[in-house]
Every structure is written in C-alpha cells, then in structure tokens.
Short mmCIF file of C-alpha atoms in Angstrom, two decimals:
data_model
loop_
_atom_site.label_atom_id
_atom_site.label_comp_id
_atom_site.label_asym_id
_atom_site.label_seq_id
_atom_site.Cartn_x
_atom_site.Cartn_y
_atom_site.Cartn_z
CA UNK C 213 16.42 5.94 0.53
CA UNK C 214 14.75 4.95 3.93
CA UNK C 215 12.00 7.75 3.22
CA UNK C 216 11.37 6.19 -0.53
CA UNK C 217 10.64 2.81 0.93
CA UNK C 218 8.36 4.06 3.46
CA UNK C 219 6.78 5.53 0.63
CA UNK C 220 6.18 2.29 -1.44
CA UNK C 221 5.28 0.43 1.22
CA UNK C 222 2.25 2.73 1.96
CA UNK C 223 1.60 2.63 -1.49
CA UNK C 224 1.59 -1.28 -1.26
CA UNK C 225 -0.36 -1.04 1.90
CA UNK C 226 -2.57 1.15 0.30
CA UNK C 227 -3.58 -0.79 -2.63
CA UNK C 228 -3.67 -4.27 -0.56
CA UNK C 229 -6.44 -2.23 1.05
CA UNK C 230 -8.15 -1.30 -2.08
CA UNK C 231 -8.10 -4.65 -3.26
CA UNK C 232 -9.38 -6.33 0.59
CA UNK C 233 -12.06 -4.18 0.14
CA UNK C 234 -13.38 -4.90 -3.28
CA UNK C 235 -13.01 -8.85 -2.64
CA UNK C 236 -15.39 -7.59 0.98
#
C-alpha cells in the first residue's frame, strides 16, 4: 500500500513538473 502511494505521488510530482514547465 505504502509503496503504491509513493508511486502516485511521483507520478503527481512528475506531471506537476511537466505542466511548471510548459507554463515556463
């Protein structure tokens, strides 16, 4: 469970990212 909502929140993390650096 713990290792499934590391892995969302990198995915989360991951597209906030994405999406900082197209507004950049």
């Amino acid at each position: 469970m713990k290792f499934l909502l590391v892995a969302i929140n990198a995915k989360y993390i991951h597209s906030n990212l994405a999406v900082y650096s197209l507004k950049a």
